[in-house]
Tab-separated table of C-alpha atoms in Angstrom:
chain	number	residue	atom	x	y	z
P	291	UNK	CA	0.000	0.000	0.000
P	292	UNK	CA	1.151	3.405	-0.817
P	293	UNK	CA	-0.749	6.267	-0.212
P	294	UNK	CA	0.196	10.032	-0.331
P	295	UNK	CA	-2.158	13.317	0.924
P	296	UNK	CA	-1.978	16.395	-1.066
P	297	UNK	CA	0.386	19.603	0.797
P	298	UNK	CA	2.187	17.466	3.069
P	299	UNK	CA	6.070	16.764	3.330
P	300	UNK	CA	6.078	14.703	5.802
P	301	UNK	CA	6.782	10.568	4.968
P	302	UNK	CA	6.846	7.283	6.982
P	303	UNK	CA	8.259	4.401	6.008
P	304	UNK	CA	6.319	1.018	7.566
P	305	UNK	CA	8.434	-2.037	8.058
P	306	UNK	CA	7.147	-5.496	9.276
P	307	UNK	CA	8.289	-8.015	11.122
P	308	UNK	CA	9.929	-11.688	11.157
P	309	UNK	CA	8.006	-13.543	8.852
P	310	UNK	CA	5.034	-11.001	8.425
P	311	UNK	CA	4.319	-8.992	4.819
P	312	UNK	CA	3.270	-5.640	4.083
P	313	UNK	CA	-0.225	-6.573	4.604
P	314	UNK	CA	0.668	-6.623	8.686
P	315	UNK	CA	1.115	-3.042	8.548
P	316	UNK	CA	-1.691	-2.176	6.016
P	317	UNK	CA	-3.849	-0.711	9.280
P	318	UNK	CA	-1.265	1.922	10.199
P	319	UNK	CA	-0.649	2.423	7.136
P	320	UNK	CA	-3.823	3.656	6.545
P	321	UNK	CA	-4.247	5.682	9.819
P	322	UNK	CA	-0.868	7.554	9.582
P	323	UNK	CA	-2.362	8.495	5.722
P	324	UNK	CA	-5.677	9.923	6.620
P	325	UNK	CA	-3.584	12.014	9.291
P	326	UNK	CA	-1.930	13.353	6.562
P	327	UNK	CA	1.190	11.618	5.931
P	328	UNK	CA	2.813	10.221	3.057
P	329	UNK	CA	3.079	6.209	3.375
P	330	UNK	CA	5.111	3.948	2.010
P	331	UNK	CA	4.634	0.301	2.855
P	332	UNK	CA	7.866	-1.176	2.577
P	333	UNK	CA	7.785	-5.109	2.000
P	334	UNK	CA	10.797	-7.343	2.237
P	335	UNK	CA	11.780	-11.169	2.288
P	336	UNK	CA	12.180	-11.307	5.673
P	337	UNK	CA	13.147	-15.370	6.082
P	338	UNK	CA	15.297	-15.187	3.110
P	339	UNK	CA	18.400	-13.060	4.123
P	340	UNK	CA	20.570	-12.051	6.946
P	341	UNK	CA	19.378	-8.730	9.065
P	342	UNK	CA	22.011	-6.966	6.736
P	343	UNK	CA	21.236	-8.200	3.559
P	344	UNK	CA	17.343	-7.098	4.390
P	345	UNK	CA	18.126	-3.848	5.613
P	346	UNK	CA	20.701	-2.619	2.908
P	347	UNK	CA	17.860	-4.200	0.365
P	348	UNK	CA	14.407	-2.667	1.824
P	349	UNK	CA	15.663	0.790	3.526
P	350	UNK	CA	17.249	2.292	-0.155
P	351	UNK	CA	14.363	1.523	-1.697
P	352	UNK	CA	11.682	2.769	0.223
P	353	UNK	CA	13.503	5.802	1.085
P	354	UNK	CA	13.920	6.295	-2.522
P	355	UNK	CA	10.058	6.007	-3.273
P	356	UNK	CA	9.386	8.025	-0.495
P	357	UNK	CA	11.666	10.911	-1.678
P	358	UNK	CA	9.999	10.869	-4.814
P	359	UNK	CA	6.798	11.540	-3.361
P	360	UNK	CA	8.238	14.848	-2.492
P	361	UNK	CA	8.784	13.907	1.535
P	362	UNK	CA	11.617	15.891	3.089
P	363	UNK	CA	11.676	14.323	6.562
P	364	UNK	CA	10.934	10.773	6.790
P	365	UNK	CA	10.069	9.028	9.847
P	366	UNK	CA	9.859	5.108	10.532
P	367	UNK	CA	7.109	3.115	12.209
P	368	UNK	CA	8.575	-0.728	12.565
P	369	UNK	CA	6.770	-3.687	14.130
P	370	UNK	CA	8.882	-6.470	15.681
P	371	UNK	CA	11.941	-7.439	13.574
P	372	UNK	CA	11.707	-4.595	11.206
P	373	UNK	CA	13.164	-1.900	14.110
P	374	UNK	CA	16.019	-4.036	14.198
P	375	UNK	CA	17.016	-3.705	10.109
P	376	UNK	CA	16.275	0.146	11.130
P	377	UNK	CA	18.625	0.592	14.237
P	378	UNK	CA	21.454	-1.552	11.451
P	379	UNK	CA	21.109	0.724	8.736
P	380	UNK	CA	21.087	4.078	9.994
P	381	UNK	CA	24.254	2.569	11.896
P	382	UNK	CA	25.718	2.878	8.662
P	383	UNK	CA	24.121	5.452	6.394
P	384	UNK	CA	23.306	8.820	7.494
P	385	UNK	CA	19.400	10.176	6.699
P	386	UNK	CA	19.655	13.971	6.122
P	387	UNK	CA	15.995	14.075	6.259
P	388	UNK	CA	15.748	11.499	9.109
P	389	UNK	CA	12.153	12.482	11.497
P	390	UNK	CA	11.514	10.331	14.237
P	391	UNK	CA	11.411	6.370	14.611
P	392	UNK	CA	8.471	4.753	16.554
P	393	UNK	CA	9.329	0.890	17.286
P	394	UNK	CA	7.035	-1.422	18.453
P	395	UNK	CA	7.559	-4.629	20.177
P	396	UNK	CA	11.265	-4.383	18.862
P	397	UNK	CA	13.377	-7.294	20.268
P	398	UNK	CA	16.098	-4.239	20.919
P	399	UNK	CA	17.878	-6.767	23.169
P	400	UNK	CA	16.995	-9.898	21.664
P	401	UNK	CA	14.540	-12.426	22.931
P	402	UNK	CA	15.364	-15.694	24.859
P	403	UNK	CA	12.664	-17.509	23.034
P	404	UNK	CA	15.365	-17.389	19.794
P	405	UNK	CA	18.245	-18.778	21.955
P	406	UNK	CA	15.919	-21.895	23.389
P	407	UNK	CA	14.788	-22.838	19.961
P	408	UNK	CA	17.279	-21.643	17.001
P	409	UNK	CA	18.536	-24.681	16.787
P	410	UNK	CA	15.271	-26.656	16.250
P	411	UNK	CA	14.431	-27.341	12.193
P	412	UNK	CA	11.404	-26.099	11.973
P	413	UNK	CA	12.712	-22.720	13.610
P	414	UNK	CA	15.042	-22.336	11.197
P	415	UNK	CA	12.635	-23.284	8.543
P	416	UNK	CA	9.777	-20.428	9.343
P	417	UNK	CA	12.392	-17.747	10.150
P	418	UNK	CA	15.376	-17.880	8.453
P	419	UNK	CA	18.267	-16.611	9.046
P	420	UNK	CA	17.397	-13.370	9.980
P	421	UNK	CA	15.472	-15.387	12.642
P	422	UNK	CA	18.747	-16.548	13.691
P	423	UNK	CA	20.401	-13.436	14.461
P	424	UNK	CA	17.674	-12.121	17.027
P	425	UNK	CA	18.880	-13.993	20.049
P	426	UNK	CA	20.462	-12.847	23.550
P	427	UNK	CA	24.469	-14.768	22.565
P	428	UNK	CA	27.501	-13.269	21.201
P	429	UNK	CA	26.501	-13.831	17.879
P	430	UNK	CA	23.148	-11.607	18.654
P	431	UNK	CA	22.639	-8.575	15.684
P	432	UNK	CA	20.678	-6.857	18.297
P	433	UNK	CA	23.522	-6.419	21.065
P	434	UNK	CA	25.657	-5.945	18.625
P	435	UNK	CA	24.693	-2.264	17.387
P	436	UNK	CA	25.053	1.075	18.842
P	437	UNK	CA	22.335	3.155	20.384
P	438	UNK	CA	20.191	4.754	18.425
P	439	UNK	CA	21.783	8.300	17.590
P	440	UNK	CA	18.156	9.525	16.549
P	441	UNK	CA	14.354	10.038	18.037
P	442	UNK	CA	13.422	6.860	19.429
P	443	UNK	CA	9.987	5.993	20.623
P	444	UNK	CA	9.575	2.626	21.861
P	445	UNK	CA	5.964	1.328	22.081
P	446	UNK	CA	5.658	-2.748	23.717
P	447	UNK	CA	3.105	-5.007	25.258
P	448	UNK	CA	2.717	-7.308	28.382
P	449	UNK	CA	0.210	-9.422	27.715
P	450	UNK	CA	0.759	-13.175	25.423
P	451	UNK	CA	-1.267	-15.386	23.650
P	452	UNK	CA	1.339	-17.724	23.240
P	453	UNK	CA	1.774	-19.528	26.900
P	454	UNK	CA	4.207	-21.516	25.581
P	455	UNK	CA	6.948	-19.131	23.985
P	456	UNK	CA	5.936	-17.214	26.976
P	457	UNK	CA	7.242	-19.684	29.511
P	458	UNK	CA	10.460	-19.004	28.024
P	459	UNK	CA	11.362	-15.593	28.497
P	460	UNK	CA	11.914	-14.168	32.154
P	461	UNK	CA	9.567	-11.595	33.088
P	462	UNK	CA	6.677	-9.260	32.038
P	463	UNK	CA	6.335	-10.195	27.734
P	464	UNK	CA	4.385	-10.193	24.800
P	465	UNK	CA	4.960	-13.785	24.152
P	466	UNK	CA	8.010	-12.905	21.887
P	467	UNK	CA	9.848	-10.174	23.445
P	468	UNK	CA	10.401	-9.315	27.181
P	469	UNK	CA	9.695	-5.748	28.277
P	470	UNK	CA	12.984	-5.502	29.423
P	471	UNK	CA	14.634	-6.335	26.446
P	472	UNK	CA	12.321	-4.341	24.122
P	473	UNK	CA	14.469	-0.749	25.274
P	474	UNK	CA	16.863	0.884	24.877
P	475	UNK	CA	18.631	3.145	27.165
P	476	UNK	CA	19.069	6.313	24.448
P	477	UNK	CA	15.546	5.895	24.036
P	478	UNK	CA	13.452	9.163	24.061
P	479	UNK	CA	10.360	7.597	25.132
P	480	UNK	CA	8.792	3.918	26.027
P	481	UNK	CA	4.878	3.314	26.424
P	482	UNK	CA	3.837	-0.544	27.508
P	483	UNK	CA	0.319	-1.457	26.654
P	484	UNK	CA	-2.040	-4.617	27.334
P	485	UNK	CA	-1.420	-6.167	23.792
P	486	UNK	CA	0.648	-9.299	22.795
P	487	UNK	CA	3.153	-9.156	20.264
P	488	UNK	CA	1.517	-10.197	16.911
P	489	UNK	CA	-1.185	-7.748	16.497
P	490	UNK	CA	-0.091	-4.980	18.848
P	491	UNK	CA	0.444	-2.437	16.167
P	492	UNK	CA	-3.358	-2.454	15.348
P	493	UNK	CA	-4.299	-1.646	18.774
P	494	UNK	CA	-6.101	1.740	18.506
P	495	UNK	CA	-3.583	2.713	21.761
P	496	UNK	CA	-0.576	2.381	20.055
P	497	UNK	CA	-1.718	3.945	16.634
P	498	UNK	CA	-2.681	7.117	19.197
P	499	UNK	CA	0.631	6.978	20.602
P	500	UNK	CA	2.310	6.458	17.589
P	501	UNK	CA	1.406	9.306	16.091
P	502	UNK	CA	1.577	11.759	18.806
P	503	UNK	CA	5.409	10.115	19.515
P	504	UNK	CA	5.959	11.161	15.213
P	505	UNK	CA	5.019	14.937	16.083
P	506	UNK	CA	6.148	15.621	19.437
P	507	UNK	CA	8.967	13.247	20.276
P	508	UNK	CA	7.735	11.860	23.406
P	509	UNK	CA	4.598	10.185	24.541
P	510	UNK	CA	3.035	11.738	27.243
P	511	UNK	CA	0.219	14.173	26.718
């Protein structure tokens, strides 16, 4: 989905998660458009490459179609995985127009629930080797890059509907990620709500805070 509103120079870039598409994010999408922004919807392959491969594949090009929509600051919203391929490429490349990042449920830390069950087949099968990377280890992409040197808001939840994956990760959770390990500390702001991790970005709460994170930088009203 791509959607632009007419007198507005503002963009977002949407990114998905771990073995999600586009059509995860189609909801924000659509709010963050009829308040005015331009959208673009960026899909990527998410079990099929490493976190770097995705990132230096999906961030060009949507920052590319977003430019050409006339957007001179750009802002990302990211749900799960994709705040990871984020935080790794603007490591790298500077943004001149860079606006504000909103993550939510980002395993910023990693999650334990990768390091108990990486090395079972069918994990590797659904999620790839990207999946592989999100752990708590030395080998984890997550621990391994710097704090974010722009606006971060970081928006997670504490509720699970997956008892199971829950089990394995110490703490208050979403069922994938652990509160805890969902900030950062050169975070500008961090908002837990009552939502599990695989539909939390459609939670009218978190679309509210989302945008009011884009245009103030903070969360609190």
């Amino acid at each position: 989905m791509e959607t632009q509103t007419e007198n507005r120079k503002e963009g977002v870039i949407l990114l998905h998660g771990l073995a999600r598409t586009r059509k995860s994010m189609e909801k924000p999408a659509r709010f963050l458009a009829e308040n005015g922004f331009t959208v673009i919807n960026q899909g990527y392959p998410s079990t099929k490459k490493t976190i770097a491969e995705l990132a230096d594949a999906a961030i060009p090009d949507a920052l590319t179609r977003c430019r050409k929509k006339g957007a001179d600051r750009i802002h990302f919203v990211t749900h799960s995985m994709g705040g990871i391929l984020v935080r790794h490429y603007l490591a790298r490349h500077p943004v001149p127009e860079l606006g504000r990042v909103v993550m939510i449920s980002p395993p910023s830390r990693g999650s334990e629930v990768v390091d108990r069950l990486r090395h079972l087949a069918v994990f590797k099968w659904f999620n790839g080797p990207a999946g592989q990377q999100l752990g708590t280890g030395p080998d984890s992409v997550p621990l391994s890059l710097p704090e974010p040197g722009f606006e971060t808001g970081i928006i997670t939840g504490d509720r699970s509907v997956n008892l199971l994956l829950s089990m394995l990760i110490p703490g208050k959770n979403d069922g994938k990620v652990s509160v805890e390990r969902a900030q950062l500390s050169g975070m500008a702001g961090f908002q837990v709500v009552h939502r599990s991790h695989p539909f939390i970005m459609n939670a009218p709460e978190v679309l509210a805070h989302t945008i009011f994170f884009i245009r103030n930088g903070r969360f609190d009203r």
